[in-house]
Short mmCIF file of C-alpha atoms and ligand atoms in Angstrom, two decimals:
data_model
loop_
_atom_site.label_atom_id
_atom_site.label_comp_id
_atom_site.label_asym_id
_atom_site.label_seq_id
_atom_site.Cartn_x
_atom_site.Cartn_y
_atom_site.Cartn_z
CA MET A 1 41.92 21.70 -13.42
CA PRO A 2 41.08 18.22 -12.04
CA SER A 3 37.39 17.32 -12.29
CA LEU A 4 36.66 15.23 -9.18
CA TYR A 5 36.04 16.86 -5.81
CA ILE A 6 36.67 14.56 -2.86
CA ASP A 7 37.06 15.49 0.79
CA GLY A 8 37.49 19.19 0.02
CA SER A 9 40.12 18.82 -2.75
CA TRP A 10 39.99 18.78 -6.53
CA THR A 11 41.63 15.62 -7.79
CA ALA A 12 42.26 13.89 -11.11
CA GLY A 13 41.16 10.44 -10.00
CA SER A 14 42.46 7.09 -11.17
CA GLY A 15 39.86 6.13 -13.77
CA GLY A 16 41.46 7.81 -16.78
CA SER A 17 39.64 10.49 -18.75
CA ALA A 18 36.62 10.90 -21.01
CA GLU A 19 35.66 13.40 -23.71
CA VAL A 20 32.54 15.52 -23.36
CA ILE A 21 30.96 15.92 -26.80
CA ASN A 22 29.05 18.93 -28.15
CA PRO A 23 25.85 17.47 -29.67
CA PHE A 24 25.66 20.32 -32.20
CA ASP A 25 28.75 19.27 -34.18
CA ALA A 26 30.27 16.26 -32.37
CA SER A 27 33.32 18.33 -31.39
CA VAL A 28 35.08 17.77 -28.07
CA VAL A 29 34.06 20.42 -25.52
CA GLU A 30 36.35 19.25 -22.77
CA THR A 31 38.17 16.21 -21.45
CA VAL A 32 37.27 15.31 -17.87
CA ASP A 33 38.78 12.95 -15.31
CA GLN A 34 37.03 9.71 -14.42
CA ALA A 35 36.81 8.13 -11.00
CA GLY A 36 38.40 4.76 -10.30
CA PRO A 37 37.15 2.37 -7.59
CA ASP A 38 39.49 3.94 -5.02
CA ASP A 39 38.02 7.42 -5.75
CA VAL A 40 34.49 6.12 -5.25
CA GLU A 41 35.59 4.61 -1.95
CA ARG A 42 37.35 7.80 -0.84
CA ALA A 43 34.32 9.94 -1.74
CA VAL A 44 31.93 7.77 0.28
CA ILE A 45 34.29 7.68 3.27
CA ALA A 46 34.76 11.46 3.08
CA ALA A 47 30.99 11.97 3.10
CA ARG A 48 30.58 9.41 5.90
CA THR A 49 33.27 11.02 8.06
CA ALA A 50 31.91 14.51 7.40
CA PHE A 51 28.48 13.34 8.43
CA ASP A 52 29.54 11.38 11.51
CA THR A 53 32.15 13.77 12.90
CA GLY A 54 31.96 17.03 10.94
CA PRO A 55 30.19 20.25 11.77
CA TRP A 56 27.55 20.24 9.03
CA ARG A 57 24.89 18.06 10.59
CA THR A 58 24.96 20.12 13.81
CA THR A 59 25.19 23.47 12.02
CA SER A 60 22.00 25.36 12.77
CA ALA A 61 19.27 25.24 10.17
CA PRO A 62 19.35 29.04 9.64
CA GLU A 63 23.10 28.81 8.92
CA ARG A 64 22.54 26.01 6.43
CA GLY A 65 19.88 28.15 4.82
CA ALA A 66 22.28 31.09 4.66
CA LEU A 67 24.82 28.97 2.78
CA LEU A 68 22.20 27.93 0.24
CA ARG A 69 21.29 31.59 -0.21
CA ARG A 70 24.95 32.36 -0.96
CA VAL A 71 24.92 29.64 -3.61
CA ALA A 72 21.86 31.31 -5.18
CA GLU A 73 23.77 34.61 -5.31
CA LEU A 74 26.74 32.92 -6.99
CA LEU A 75 24.41 31.31 -9.53
CA VAL A 76 23.11 34.77 -10.41
CA ARG A 77 26.69 36.05 -10.74
CA ASP A 78 27.77 33.16 -13.02
CA LYS A 79 24.48 32.70 -14.87
CA GLU A 80 25.83 33.33 -18.34
CA GLU A 81 28.87 31.07 -18.02
CA ILE A 82 26.76 28.25 -16.59
CA ALA A 83 24.06 28.64 -19.25
CA ARG A 84 26.63 28.58 -22.05
CA THR A 85 28.24 25.47 -20.60
CA GLU A 86 24.86 23.74 -20.36
CA THR A 87 24.19 24.52 -24.03
CA LEU A 88 27.61 23.17 -25.07
CA ASP A 89 27.01 20.04 -23.04
CA THR A 90 23.38 19.25 -23.92
CA GLY A 91 22.78 21.08 -27.21
CA LYS A 92 19.70 22.86 -25.87
CA THR A 93 19.13 26.47 -26.87
CA LEU A 94 20.78 29.17 -24.79
CA VAL A 95 17.34 30.59 -23.97
CA GLU A 96 16.41 27.26 -22.37
CA SER A 97 19.72 27.02 -20.52
CA ARG A 98 19.23 30.51 -19.07
CA ILE A 99 15.75 29.53 -17.89
CA ASP A 100 17.30 26.42 -16.30
CA VAL A 101 19.81 28.53 -14.33
CA ASP A 102 17.01 30.84 -13.14
CA ASP A 103 15.01 27.80 -12.05
CA VAL A 104 18.01 26.32 -10.25
CA THR A 105 18.54 29.64 -8.43
CA ALA A 106 14.89 29.62 -7.36
CA VAL A 107 15.26 26.08 -6.01
CA PHE A 108 18.26 27.09 -3.86
CA ARG A 109 16.33 30.10 -2.56
CA TYR A 110 13.28 27.99 -1.80
CA TYR A 111 15.23 25.46 0.28
CA ALA A 112 17.25 28.24 1.90
CA ASP A 113 13.94 29.62 3.17
CA LEU A 114 12.53 26.22 4.14
CA ALA A 115 15.66 24.98 5.95
CA ASP A 116 14.66 26.38 9.36
CA LYS A 117 10.88 25.97 9.00
CA GLU A 118 10.55 22.19 9.09
CA ALA A 119 12.11 21.42 12.48
CA GLY A 120 9.44 18.99 13.64
CA ARG A 121 6.37 19.12 15.86
CA ILE A 122 5.02 18.54 19.34
CA VAL A 123 2.61 15.62 19.66
CA ASP A 124 -0.32 15.71 22.07
CA THR A 125 -0.09 12.40 24.00
CA GLY A 126 -3.00 13.12 26.30
CA GLN A 127 -0.64 12.76 29.28
CA SER A 128 0.32 15.96 31.08
CA ASN A 129 3.63 14.51 32.33
CA VAL A 130 4.85 13.60 28.85
CA LEU A 131 6.52 15.80 26.31
CA ALA A 132 6.56 14.07 22.91
CA ARG A 133 8.38 15.61 20.01
CA VAL A 134 8.93 14.50 16.44
CA VAL A 135 12.26 15.93 15.33
CA HIS A 136 13.63 16.01 11.81
CA GLU A 137 17.17 14.80 11.37
CA PRO A 138 19.28 14.25 8.26
CA VAL A 139 19.30 10.77 6.73
CA GLY A 140 23.10 10.68 6.45
CA VAL A 141 25.25 10.05 3.38
CA CYS A 142 23.19 10.63 0.23
CA VAL A 143 24.26 9.52 -3.24
CA LEU A 144 22.74 11.78 -5.89
CA ILE A 145 22.64 10.31 -9.41
CA THR A 146 21.39 12.48 -12.26
CA PRO A 147 20.51 12.21 -15.98
CA TRP A 148 21.71 14.18 -19.02
CA ASN A 149 18.61 16.08 -20.10
CA TYR A 150 18.49 18.70 -17.32
CA PRO A 151 21.87 18.08 -15.67
CA LEU A 152 22.05 21.14 -13.46
CA LEU A 153 18.33 21.41 -12.75
CA GLN A 154 17.93 17.78 -11.68
CA LEU A 155 20.98 18.05 -9.45
CA SER A 156 19.65 21.20 -7.75
CA TRP A 157 16.37 19.42 -6.90
CA LYS A 158 18.46 16.94 -4.91
CA VAL A 159 21.48 18.76 -3.54
CA ALA A 160 19.62 21.83 -2.22
CA PRO A 161 17.15 19.90 -0.01
CA ALA A 162 19.82 17.32 0.95
CA LEU A 163 22.06 20.10 2.28
CA ALA A 164 19.18 22.04 3.81
CA ALA A 165 18.36 18.93 5.85
CA GLY A 166 21.98 18.53 7.03
CA ASN A 167 23.09 15.55 4.95
CA THR A 168 26.41 14.98 3.25
CA CYS A 169 26.51 13.76 -0.34
CA VAL A 170 28.33 12.14 -3.21
CA ILE A 171 27.19 13.44 -6.59
CA LYS A 172 27.36 11.24 -9.71
CA PRO A 173 26.23 13.23 -12.77
CA SER A 174 25.53 11.65 -16.15
CA GLU A 175 28.74 10.76 -17.94
CA VAL A 176 27.24 12.42 -21.04
CA THR A 177 26.81 15.88 -19.47
CA PRO A 178 28.98 16.40 -16.36
CA LEU A 179 30.16 19.98 -16.89
CA THR A 180 27.58 22.14 -15.10
CA SER A 181 27.53 19.75 -12.13
CA ILE A 182 31.26 20.43 -11.74
CA LEU A 183 30.55 24.17 -11.92
CA LEU A 184 27.88 23.88 -9.23
CA VAL A 185 30.25 22.03 -6.90
CA LYS A 186 32.75 24.87 -7.38
CA LEU A 187 30.06 27.33 -6.30
CA LEU A 188 29.20 25.19 -3.27
CA GLU A 189 32.89 25.19 -2.36
CA GLU A 190 33.07 28.96 -2.80
CA ALA A 191 29.94 29.41 -0.67
CA GLY A 192 31.73 27.62 2.17
CA VAL A 193 30.44 24.04 2.29
CA PRO A 194 32.69 22.28 4.83
CA ARG A 195 35.16 19.65 3.71
CA GLY A 196 33.66 16.27 2.82
CA VAL A 197 30.05 17.50 2.85
CA VAL A 198 29.80 17.58 -0.96
CA ASN A 199 31.83 15.29 -3.21
CA ILE A 200 31.57 14.68 -6.95
CA VAL A 201 32.79 11.61 -8.82
CA LEU A 202 32.55 11.24 -12.60
CA GLY A 203 32.14 8.12 -14.66
CA ASP A 204 29.56 5.78 -16.12
CA GLY A 205 26.78 3.95 -14.35
CA ARG A 206 28.41 0.54 -14.29
CA SER A 207 31.81 1.49 -12.86
CA VAL A 208 30.89 4.49 -10.68
CA GLY A 209 27.09 4.61 -10.20
CA ALA A 210 26.54 0.97 -9.26
CA PRO A 211 29.28 0.75 -6.56
CA LEU A 212 27.83 3.87 -4.95
CA THR A 213 24.35 2.34 -4.76
CA GLU A 214 25.75 -0.87 -3.23
CA HIS A 215 28.04 0.77 -0.68
CA ALA A 216 27.25 -0.09 2.95
CA ALA A 217 28.29 3.35 4.22
CA VAL A 218 25.66 5.09 2.06
CA ASP A 219 22.28 5.76 3.71
CA MET A 220 20.25 6.98 0.77
CA VAL A 221 20.26 7.03 -3.02
CA SER A 222 18.31 9.66 -4.88
CA PHE A 223 18.15 8.84 -8.56
CA THR A 224 16.66 10.47 -11.63
CA GLY A 225 16.90 8.58 -14.89
CA GLY A 226 15.44 5.72 -16.87
CA LEU A 227 13.11 2.97 -15.64
CA ALA A 228 15.54 0.06 -16.14
CA THR A 229 18.32 1.89 -14.26
CA GLY A 230 15.90 2.79 -11.47
CA GLN A 231 14.88 -0.85 -11.12
CA ALA A 232 18.57 -1.89 -10.98
CA ILE A 233 19.22 0.71 -8.27
CA ILE A 234 16.26 -0.48 -6.18
CA ARG A 235 17.60 -4.04 -6.45
CA ALA A 236 21.17 -2.94 -5.62
CA SER A 237 20.05 -1.05 -2.53
CA ALA A 238 18.10 -3.98 -1.09
CA ALA A 239 21.09 -5.68 0.53
CA THR A 240 21.80 -2.68 2.75
CA VAL A 241 18.16 -1.48 3.01
CA LYS A 242 18.97 2.04 1.88
CA ARG A 243 16.37 4.68 1.46
CA VAL A 244 15.84 4.97 -2.30
CA ALA A 245 14.02 7.75 -4.12
CA VAL A 246 13.65 7.25 -7.85
CA GLU A 247 12.32 9.70 -10.43
CA LEU A 248 11.91 7.81 -13.68
CA GLY A 249 10.45 8.17 -17.13
CA GLY A 250 7.06 9.25 -18.40
CA LYS A 251 4.62 8.62 -21.23
CA ASN A 252 2.57 11.70 -20.76
CA PRO A 253 -0.94 12.27 -22.15
CA ASN A 254 -1.87 15.69 -23.49
CA ILE A 255 -5.68 15.54 -23.74
CA VAL A 256 -7.46 18.07 -25.94
CA PHE A 257 -11.24 18.48 -25.98
CA ALA A 258 -12.87 19.88 -29.09
CA ASP A 259 -13.92 23.12 -27.39
CA THR A 260 -10.27 24.21 -27.36
CA ASP A 261 -9.22 26.91 -29.80
CA LEU A 262 -7.34 25.31 -32.72
CA ASP A 263 -4.45 27.79 -32.67
CA LEU A 264 -3.99 27.35 -28.89
CA ALA A 265 -4.17 23.56 -29.12
CA ALA A 266 -1.68 23.34 -31.99
CA ASP A 267 0.74 25.79 -30.40
CA TRP A 268 0.81 23.93 -27.08
CA ALA A 269 0.83 20.47 -28.61
CA LEU A 270 4.19 21.40 -30.19
CA THR A 271 5.56 23.11 -27.07
CA ALA A 272 4.48 20.19 -24.89
CA VAL A 273 6.46 17.63 -26.86
CA PHE A 274 9.21 19.29 -28.91
CA LEU A 275 10.84 21.46 -26.25
CA HIS A 276 14.48 20.35 -25.85
CA ALA A 277 13.93 18.01 -28.82
CA GLY A 278 11.48 15.95 -26.76
CA GLN A 279 14.15 14.97 -24.26
CA VAL A 280 11.95 15.91 -21.32
CA CYS A 281 10.63 13.34 -18.84
CA SER A 282 7.26 15.12 -18.75
CA ALA A 283 7.05 15.75 -22.53
CA GLY A 284 3.49 15.59 -23.86
CA ALA A 285 4.36 12.79 -26.26
CA ARG A 286 0.83 11.33 -26.50
CA LEU A 287 -1.62 13.84 -27.91
CA ILE A 288 -5.14 12.56 -27.28
CA VAL A 289 -7.72 14.56 -29.24
CA GLU A 290 -11.53 14.60 -29.31
CA ASP A 291 -12.95 13.42 -32.65
CA ALA A 292 -14.40 16.73 -33.80
CA LEU A 293 -11.04 18.53 -33.57
CA HIS A 294 -8.78 15.63 -34.52
CA ASP A 295 -8.32 16.03 -38.28
CA ASP A 296 -7.91 19.82 -38.22
CA LEU A 297 -5.45 19.64 -35.33
CA VAL A 298 -3.33 16.92 -36.94
CA ALA A 299 -3.14 18.96 -40.16
CA GLU A 300 -2.20 22.14 -38.29
CA ILE A 301 0.42 20.43 -36.15
CA GLY A 302 1.95 18.81 -39.23
CA ARG A 303 2.15 22.19 -40.96
CA ARG A 304 3.81 23.86 -37.95
CA ALA A 305 6.14 20.98 -37.04
CA GLU A 306 7.58 21.03 -40.54
CA ARG A 307 8.67 24.65 -39.99
CA ILE A 308 10.44 24.18 -36.64
CA ARG A 309 13.93 25.59 -37.07
CA LEU A 310 16.67 23.28 -35.85
CA GLY A 311 20.11 24.71 -35.26
CA ASN A 312 22.96 25.65 -33.00
CA GLY A 313 21.76 26.41 -29.48
CA PHE A 314 23.82 29.62 -29.57
CA ASP A 315 21.97 30.91 -32.65
CA ASP A 316 18.97 33.10 -31.69
CA LYS A 317 17.03 31.78 -34.66
CA SER A 318 17.23 28.14 -33.53
CA GLU A 319 13.99 26.89 -32.02
CA SER A 320 15.37 23.48 -31.09
CA GLY A 321 18.79 21.88 -30.78
CA PRO A 322 20.02 18.38 -31.56
CA LEU A 323 19.58 15.16 -29.64
CA VAL A 324 22.18 14.55 -26.97
CA SER A 325 24.22 11.84 -28.70
CA ALA A 326 24.53 9.68 -31.77
CA ALA A 327 23.45 6.67 -29.69
CA HIS A 328 20.28 8.44 -28.55
CA ARG A 329 19.42 9.45 -32.13
CA ALA A 330 19.83 5.83 -33.19
CA LYS A 331 17.22 4.89 -30.54
CA ILE A 332 14.82 7.50 -31.93
CA GLU A 333 15.33 6.22 -35.47
CA ASP A 334 14.55 2.74 -34.24
CA PHE A 335 11.27 3.96 -32.68
CA VAL A 336 10.30 5.66 -35.96
CA ALA A 337 11.06 2.51 -37.95
CA SER A 338 9.03 0.36 -35.54
CA ALA A 339 6.05 2.77 -35.66
CA GLN A 340 6.06 2.65 -39.46
CA ALA A 341 6.43 -1.13 -39.48
CA GLU A 342 3.44 -1.40 -37.12
CA GLY A 343 1.30 0.74 -39.45
CA ALA A 344 1.32 4.25 -37.91
CA ARG A 345 0.78 7.08 -40.42
CA LEU A 346 3.76 9.43 -40.66
CA VAL A 347 2.39 12.99 -40.86
CA VAL A 348 5.69 14.83 -40.85
CA GLY A 349 9.38 14.30 -40.05
CA GLY A 350 10.70 10.78 -39.68
CA LYS A 351 14.16 11.75 -40.92
CA ARG A 352 17.33 13.69 -40.24
CA PRO A 353 17.40 17.30 -41.48
CA ASP A 354 18.80 18.10 -44.93
CA GLU A 355 20.69 21.31 -44.10
CA PRO A 356 24.44 20.87 -44.70
CA GLU A 357 25.33 22.78 -41.51
CA LEU A 358 23.42 20.24 -39.38
CA GLN A 359 25.11 17.13 -40.71
CA GLN A 360 27.86 16.90 -38.08
CA GLY A 361 25.49 17.03 -35.12
CA PHE A 362 22.88 14.61 -33.80
CA PHE A 363 19.80 16.31 -35.27
CA TYR A 364 16.46 14.69 -36.01
CA ARG A 365 13.36 16.34 -37.51
CA PRO A 366 10.27 16.76 -35.28
CA THR A 367 8.11 13.76 -36.14
CA VAL A 368 4.34 13.28 -35.89
CA PHE A 369 2.45 9.99 -36.21
CA ALA A 370 -1.34 9.67 -36.52
CA ASP A 371 -3.61 6.60 -36.80
CA VAL A 372 -1.71 4.85 -34.04
CA ARG A 373 -2.90 1.92 -31.94
CA ARG A 374 -2.20 1.65 -28.25
CA ASP A 375 -0.43 -1.67 -28.55
CA MET A 376 2.29 -0.08 -30.72
CA ARG A 377 5.74 0.22 -29.20
CA VAL A 378 5.81 3.96 -29.91
CA ILE A 379 2.74 4.36 -27.64
CA ARG A 380 3.80 1.98 -24.89
CA GLU A 381 7.44 3.03 -24.38
CA GLU A 382 9.04 6.34 -23.55
CA THR A 383 10.88 7.52 -26.69
CA PHE A 384 12.47 10.56 -25.01
CA GLY A 385 12.84 12.26 -28.37
CA PRO A 386 11.03 14.45 -30.93
CA ILE A 387 8.18 12.04 -31.66
CA LEU A 388 4.52 12.99 -31.19
CA THR A 389 1.76 10.42 -31.56
CA VAL A 390 -1.88 11.43 -31.97
CA GLU A 391 -4.77 9.30 -30.68
CA ARG A 392 -8.48 10.14 -30.77
CA PHE A 393 -11.41 9.81 -28.37
CA SER A 394 -15.14 10.44 -28.42
CA THR A 395 -16.14 10.57 -24.73
CA GLU A 396 -14.66 12.00 -21.53
CA ALA A 397 -14.43 8.49 -20.06
CA GLU A 398 -12.48 7.31 -23.08
CA ALA A 399 -10.08 10.25 -22.78
CA ILE A 400 -9.39 9.36 -19.14
CA GLU A 401 -9.02 5.69 -19.95
CA LEU A 402 -6.49 6.44 -22.69
CA GLY A 403 -4.62 8.92 -20.51
CA ASN A 404 -4.18 6.32 -17.81
CA ASP A 405 -3.34 3.46 -20.15
CA THR A 406 0.39 3.52 -19.48
CA GLU A 407 2.73 1.93 -16.98
CA TYR A 408 4.06 5.41 -16.27
CA GLY A 409 2.39 8.22 -14.31
CA LEU A 410 4.53 11.33 -14.36
CA ALA A 411 2.56 14.19 -15.93
CA GLY A 412 -0.28 15.09 -18.23
CA ALA A 413 -2.53 17.91 -19.35
CA VAL A 414 -6.15 18.55 -20.19
CA TRP A 415 -7.35 21.32 -22.51
CA THR A 416 -11.00 22.41 -22.39
CA ALA A 417 -13.16 25.46 -21.81
CA ASP A 418 -15.40 23.42 -19.48
CA MET A 419 -13.89 23.82 -15.99
CA GLY A 420 -16.05 21.14 -14.41
CA ARG A 421 -14.78 18.67 -16.95
CA ALA A 422 -11.20 19.93 -16.59
CA HIS A 423 -11.16 19.20 -12.87
CA ARG A 424 -12.94 15.86 -13.25
CA VAL A 425 -10.30 14.71 -15.74
CA ALA A 426 -7.45 16.15 -13.65
CA GLY A 427 -8.77 14.23 -10.65
CA ALA A 428 -9.06 10.98 -12.59
CA LEU A 429 -5.61 11.02 -14.20
CA ARG A 430 -3.07 8.83 -12.37
CA HIS A 431 -0.13 11.15 -12.95
CA GLY A 432 1.96 13.18 -10.50
CA THR A 433 1.41 16.54 -12.21
CA VAL A 434 -1.65 17.59 -14.21
CA TRP A 435 -1.83 20.89 -16.05
CA ILE A 436 -5.16 22.42 -17.04
CA ASN A 437 -4.93 24.60 -20.16
CA ASP A 438 -1.15 24.78 -19.84
CA TYR A 439 1.91 22.57 -20.17
CA HIS A 440 5.33 22.36 -18.48
CA PRO A 441 5.28 24.97 -15.69
CA TYR A 442 6.42 23.99 -12.24
CA VAL A 443 7.42 25.94 -9.12
CA PRO A 444 9.85 24.95 -6.34
CA GLY A 445 7.01 24.97 -3.79
CA ALA A 446 4.92 22.29 -5.54
CA GLU A 447 5.90 18.62 -5.40
CA TRP A 448 7.15 16.83 -8.51
CA GLY A 449 7.19 13.09 -8.98
CA GLY A 450 5.60 10.05 -10.48
CA PHE A 451 2.77 7.62 -9.88
CA LYS A 452 3.22 3.99 -10.90
CA ARG A 453 6.54 3.26 -12.67
CA SER A 454 7.46 6.92 -12.98
CA GLY A 455 8.92 6.76 -9.52
CA ASN A 456 8.42 6.47 -5.80
CA GLY A 457 9.59 9.80 -4.45
CA ARG A 458 8.72 13.46 -4.55
CA GLU A 459 11.11 16.28 -5.30
CA LEU A 460 10.48 19.98 -4.62
CA GLY A 461 8.06 21.36 -2.06
CA PRO A 462 8.11 20.38 1.61
CA THR A 463 7.99 16.67 0.64
CA GLY A 464 11.20 17.18 -1.35
CA LEU A 465 12.88 18.19 1.91
CA ALA A 466 11.23 15.42 3.95
CA GLU A 467 12.72 12.90 1.53
CA TYR A 468 16.15 13.76 3.01
CA GLN A 469 15.01 13.66 6.64
CA GLU A 470 14.54 11.01 9.27
CA HIS A 471 11.57 11.70 11.51
CA LYS A 472 12.53 10.76 15.05
CA HIS A 473 10.08 10.50 17.94
CA VAL A 474 11.51 11.72 21.26
CA TRP A 475 9.29 10.81 24.26
CA HIS A 476 10.10 12.53 27.54
CA ASN A 477 8.32 11.40 30.70
CA THR A 478 8.75 14.32 33.08
CA ALA A 479 7.41 12.43 36.13
CA PRO A 480 8.54 8.80 35.82
CA ALA A 481 7.00 6.22 38.19
CA PRO A 482 7.54 2.44 38.39
CA ALA A 483 5.43 0.54 35.88
CA ARG A 484 4.92 -2.55 38.15
CA TRP A 485 4.25 -4.67 35.09
CA PHE A 486 6.39 -7.38 36.65
CA LYS A 487 5.42 -7.78 40.24
CA GLY A 488 8.66 -9.35 41.68
P1 NAD B 1 19.94 6.62 -17.33
O1 NAD B 1 19.07 5.81 -16.46
O2 NAD B 1 20.60 5.96 -18.48
O3 NAD B 1 21.14 7.30 -16.50
C1 NAD B 1 20.89 8.15 -15.41
C2 NAD B 1 22.07 8.14 -14.48
O4 NAD B 1 22.21 6.85 -13.90
C3 NAD B 1 23.41 8.44 -15.15
O5 NAD B 1 24.17 9.25 -14.29
C4 NAD B 1 24.03 7.07 -15.30
O6 NAD B 1 25.44 7.08 -15.35
C5 NAD B 1 23.55 6.40 -14.03
N1 NAD B 1 23.52 4.94 -14.05
C6 NAD B 1 23.37 4.10 -15.11
N2 NAD B 1 23.37 2.83 -14.71
C7 NAD B 1 23.52 2.83 -13.37
C8 NAD B 1 23.58 1.81 -12.37
N3 NAD B 1 23.47 0.52 -12.67
N4 NAD B 1 23.74 2.17 -11.10
C9 NAD B 1 23.82 3.48 -10.74
N5 NAD B 1 23.77 4.49 -11.64
C10 NAD B 1 23.62 4.17 -12.95
O7 NAD B 1 19.04 7.86 -17.80
P2 NAD B 1 19.41 9.01 -18.83
O8 NAD B 1 19.39 8.41 -20.21
O9 NAD B 1 20.59 9.75 -18.37
O10 NAD B 1 18.15 9.99 -18.64
C11 NAD B 1 16.96 9.81 -19.32
C12 NAD B 1 15.88 9.26 -18.41
O11 NAD B 1 15.72 10.09 -17.28
C13 NAD B 1 14.51 9.25 -19.08
O12 NAD B 1 13.88 8.02 -18.85
C14 NAD B 1 13.77 10.38 -18.41
O13 NAD B 1 12.38 10.26 -18.41
C15 NAD B 1 14.34 10.33 -17.03
N6 NAD B 1 14.13 11.59 -16.32
C16 NAD B 1 13.17 11.65 -15.34
C17 NAD B 1 12.91 12.84 -14.67
C18 NAD B 1 11.85 12.93 -13.60
O14 NAD B 1 11.73 13.97 -12.98
N7 NAD B 1 11.08 11.88 -13.35
C19 NAD B 1 13.65 13.98 -15.01
C20 NAD B 1 14.62 13.90 -15.99
C21 NAD B 1 14.86 12.69 -16.65
#
């Protein structure tokens, strides 16, 4: 079946084909079509025409919500197939992929419910003859560009609110992991999305992503991915003054005070960073530990990290899968080499696994560095892999200072039994999400996004819907009289 969906039809496109690789063993999962320049053009024009002349934008908000609810039902029906595809595509464990599909379903339900509850408001002008309303309207044609680590999840955070608000869209998934995005578009089609409202084009960032961000007929780009790509997209959108929402990387502090139970701290330090082999934008990659607990915690983490079972995502015994690609593993190996060259102490890992059955795939052992300095590259840059660094502090002020000493500001956590301290630190951290005595959870109703160079938008929650809306002021003078400003 052709892999591009443009103007209500599945099509092969003119950009040739590309293989999708299974990170577990480097085998080919599927060969997918690639978009050529004419496909990109057709997709944008289809979305433009559907927005300007089609029924979607004027479909009532409850009806739009009903369609999203149907998508949620289809996701429940196809959960297992979608989860298996996500595991083949990304290498993550099937347990994680199933959680992803549940989360995606919850996001569709959330925006289905919110679709008809954010219509706008009446403004009190102080003038009895004036009715002033602020109405919410769709932005227009939205380009949705997503990364490879949570392909389906990141897409749902964009496409559900974009459709709830009445926009049309062109989806550009990561070229590394396009398969579940194609499946989602099939479900949107089955749920009854009108022709041209949703389009998907496949291909890399240079030949397909960039032309979409430059296109004059596109009103908005919503992007999740790396910092350098986000900066390029902001630059590319300047000529046409598009709305741009970027969700970028993170270098996330996980701060542990010494009054935290050792078992709890060690358990969550590993979960915070090594979930999905560390390929999580909010991964707790910087463990920042109070002096009194530091040595015991480093020893315990080293002991446990050594025992993490890597393997096939379809094997129940696997606790973590491989990295997404050979190229990404090479980046991780480069980070490890630079940390060692700069004098960090390798506690555990720092190598590929020895098991013969893992040699074909892109595996890398969970790696922990202690005795790091903050000027080291491994502390300053997002590694996006299974590397944990451990820093130490002696005062609350120092913990906050370290936690904020990054150009990023996506997420972080604080662990302590002292609730006053917990909330002081949470308040002082310049990150978009702060967990207290927890790590990772999020809900569709709470906003997600970055401070500083982690991004400029918010996904999820009411703000995640507002991102796809124009707020228009309609002023109605019910008893007009001449102004007589000009006397003639
Ligand atoms: P990436 O920036 O390399 O690619 C992301 C997407 O952008 C892909 O679809 C790619 O094809 C496309 N792209 C590349 N160049 C482009 C260009 N010039 N114009 C338009 N599109 C272009 O990122 P990645 O390696 O796929 O994902 C990893 C990054 O994503 C990490 O930095 C991670 O922190 C970030 N991320 C952030 C969040 C968040 O919520 N803030 C969530 C997940 C991932």
